Amino acid sequence: PPSPLPPSSPPLPPSSPPAVAVSTGTTVVWEWTGQGGQHNVSEENGTFESELTDEEGHTFEYTFEESGTFRYVCTPHESVGMKGAVHVE
């Protein structure tokens, strides 16, 4: 499953925290583990959405220019609780 990574951070395990806090202007990178089938990252209001993939090492990044809380899900796995949030201060 994709994990949110702050810039210059080491890769997080699949059990990484479901939420991260960052400052405005931060680019968050999600990196796919290649486990559990196809995944994506889709913000609930359509602010960002990645492609659907199962490729290990695939990354998706988004730069948060506005403050707020951005909730996202993995569309195929939303019903099993694969979701997270990025809080931008």
PDB file of C-alpha atoms in Angstrom:
ATOM      1  CA  PRO A   1       0.000   0.000   0.000  1.00  0.00           C
ATOM      2  CA  PRO A   2       1.190   3.544  -0.565  1.00  0.00           C
ATOM      3  CA  SER A   3       2.713   5.312   2.417  1.00  0.00           C
ATOM      4  CA  PRO A   4       2.996   9.102   2.753  1.00  0.00           C
ATOM      5  CA  LEU A   5       6.605  10.228   3.007  1.00  0.00           C
ATOM      6  CA  PRO A   6       7.781  13.704   3.907  1.00  0.00           C
ATOM      7  CA  PRO A   7      10.622  14.882   1.661  1.00  0.00           C
ATOM      8  CA  SER A   8      14.040  13.309   2.371  1.00  0.00           C
ATOM      9  CA  SER A   9      12.560  10.721   4.727  1.00  0.00           C
ATOM     10  CA  PRO A  10      13.458   7.042   4.688  1.00  0.00           C
ATOM     11  CA  PRO A  11      10.714   4.754   3.367  1.00  0.00           C
ATOM     12  CA  LEU A  12       7.966   4.044   5.890  1.00  0.00           C
ATOM     13  CA  PRO A  13       6.663   0.508   6.462  1.00  0.00           C
ATOM     14  CA  PRO A  14       3.163  -0.414   5.248  1.00  0.00           C
ATOM     15  CA  SER A  15       1.919   0.139   8.802  1.00  0.00           C
ATOM     16  CA  SER A  16       2.987   3.782   8.712  1.00  0.00           C
ATOM     17  CA  PRO A  17       0.782   6.278  10.567  1.00  0.00           C
ATOM     18  CA  PRO A  18      -2.504   7.100   8.836  1.00  0.00           C
ATOM     19  CA  ALA A  19      -1.878  10.845   9.174  1.00  0.00           C
ATOM     20  CA  VAL A  20       1.029  13.234   8.794  1.00  0.00           C
ATOM     21  CA  ALA A  21       1.388  16.948   9.543  1.00  0.00           C
ATOM     22  CA  VAL A  22       3.395  19.188   7.218  1.00  0.00           C
ATOM     23  CA  SER A  23       3.937  22.888   6.533  1.00  0.00           C
ATOM     24  CA  THR A  24       2.498  24.666   3.501  1.00  0.00           C
ATOM     25  CA  GLY A  25       4.725  24.241   0.466  1.00  0.00           C
ATOM     26  CA  THR A  26       5.732  20.700   1.451  1.00  0.00           C
ATOM     27  CA  THR A  27       5.738  17.983  -1.169  1.00  0.00           C
ATOM     28  CA  VAL A  28       4.493  14.657   0.178  1.00  0.00           C
ATOM     29  CA  VAL A  29       5.566  11.498  -1.624  1.00  0.00           C
ATOM     30  CA  TRP A  30       3.652   8.222  -1.454  1.00  0.00           C
ATOM     31  CA  GLU A  31       5.680   5.106  -2.300  1.00  0.00           C
ATOM     32  CA  TRP A  32       4.119   1.773  -3.227  1.00  0.00           C
ATOM     33  CA  THR A  33       5.318  -1.420  -1.531  1.00  0.00           C
ATOM     34  CA  GLY A  34       4.122  -3.737  -4.310  1.00  0.00           C
ATOM     35  CA  GLN A  35       2.012  -5.695  -1.799  1.00  0.00           C
ATOM     36  CA  GLY A  36      -1.753  -6.170  -1.593  1.00  0.00           C
ATOM     37  CA  GLY A  37      -2.782  -5.671  -5.214  1.00  0.00           C
ATOM     38  CA  GLN A  38      -3.400  -2.374  -6.988  1.00  0.00           C
ATOM     39  CA  HIS A  39      -3.551   0.854  -4.994  1.00  0.00           C
ATOM     40  CA  ASN A  40      -4.049   4.550  -5.553  1.00  0.00           C
ATOM     41  CA  VAL A  41      -4.238   7.738  -3.504  1.00  0.00           C
ATOM     42  CA  SER A  42      -7.452   9.715  -4.018  1.00  0.00           C
ATOM     43  CA  GLU A  43      -8.253  12.877  -2.023  1.00  0.00           C
ATOM     44  CA  GLU A  44     -11.931  12.954  -0.994  1.00  0.00           C
ATOM     45  CA  ASN A  45     -12.665  16.288  -2.719  1.00  0.00           C
ATOM     46  CA  GLY A  46     -10.661  15.550  -5.859  1.00  0.00           C
ATOM     47  CA  THR A  47      -7.703  17.785  -4.948  1.00  0.00           C
ATOM     48  CA  PHE A  48      -5.307  15.028  -6.055  1.00  0.00           C
ATOM     49  CA  GLU A  49      -5.502  11.474  -7.356  1.00  0.00           C
ATOM     50  CA  SER A  50      -2.800   9.052  -8.404  1.00  0.00           C
ATOM     51  CA  GLU A  51      -3.025   6.312 -10.962  1.00  0.00           C
ATOM     52  CA  LEU A  52      -3.977   2.782  -9.920  1.00  0.00           C
ATOM     53  CA  THR A  53      -0.883   0.535  -9.783  1.00  0.00           C
ATOM     54  CA  ASP A  54       0.724  -2.386  -7.992  1.00  0.00           C
ATOM     55  CA  GLU A  55       4.288  -1.570  -9.036  1.00  0.00           C
ATOM     56  CA  GLU A  56       6.779  -1.741  -6.149  1.00  0.00           C
ATOM     57  CA  GLY A  57       8.687   1.537  -5.813  1.00  0.00           C
ATOM     58  CA  HIS A  58       6.109   3.548  -7.779  1.00  0.00           C
ATOM     59  CA  THR A  59       5.749   7.045  -6.316  1.00  0.00           C
ATOM     60  CA  PHE A  60       3.147   9.789  -6.419  1.00  0.00           C
ATOM     61  CA  GLU A  61       3.812  13.255  -5.087  1.00  0.00           C
ATOM     62  CA  TYR A  62       1.704  16.294  -4.330  1.00  0.00           C
ATOM     63  CA  THR A  63       2.759  19.742  -3.103  1.00  0.00           C
ATOM     64  CA  PHE A  64       0.407  21.203  -0.493  1.00  0.00           C
ATOM     65  CA  GLU A  65       0.167  24.960  -1.075  1.00  0.00           C
ATOM     66  CA  GLU A  66      -2.848  25.620   1.195  1.00  0.00           C
ATOM     67  CA  SER A  67      -3.486  24.850   4.854  1.00  0.00           C
ATOM     68  CA  GLY A  68      -6.159  22.379   5.879  1.00  0.00           C
ATOM     69  CA  THR A  69      -6.713  18.677   6.335  1.00  0.00           C
ATOM     70  CA  PHE A  70      -6.705  16.586   3.187  1.00  0.00           C
ATOM     71  CA  ARG A  71      -8.269  13.140   3.633  1.00  0.00           C
ATOM     72  CA  TYR A  72      -7.486  10.450   1.091  1.00  0.00           C
ATOM     73  CA  VAL A  73      -8.356   6.817   0.413  1.00  0.00           C
ATOM     74  CA  CYS A  74      -7.132   3.918  -1.674  1.00  0.00           C
ATOM     75  CA  THR A  75     -10.206   3.568  -3.886  1.00  0.00           C
ATOM     76  CA  PRO A  76     -10.133  -0.257  -4.237  1.00  0.00           C
ATOM     77  CA  HIS A  77      -9.508  -0.732  -0.492  1.00  0.00           C
ATOM     78  CA  GLU A  78     -11.572   2.071   1.062  1.00  0.00           C
ATOM     79  CA  SER A  79     -14.090  -0.416   2.458  1.00  0.00           C
ATOM     80  CA  VAL A  80     -11.361  -2.146   4.475  1.00  0.00           C
ATOM     81  CA  GLY A  81     -10.116   1.126   5.955  1.00  0.00           C
ATOM     82  CA  MET A  82      -7.175   2.005   3.729  1.00  0.00           C
ATOM     83  CA  LYS A  83      -7.242   5.749   4.197  1.00  0.00           C
ATOM     84  CA  GLY A  84      -5.171   8.582   5.601  1.00  0.00           C
ATOM     85  CA  ALA A  85      -4.873  12.324   5.996  1.00  0.00           C
ATOM     86  CA  VAL A  86      -2.350  15.077   5.507  1.00  0.00           C
ATOM     87  CA  HIS A  87      -2.753  18.044   7.853  1.00  0.00           C
ATOM     88  CA  VAL A  88      -1.155  21.174   6.428  1.00  0.00           C
ATOM     89  CA  GLU A  89      -0.309  24.022   8.810  1.00  0.00           C
TER      90      GLU A  89
END
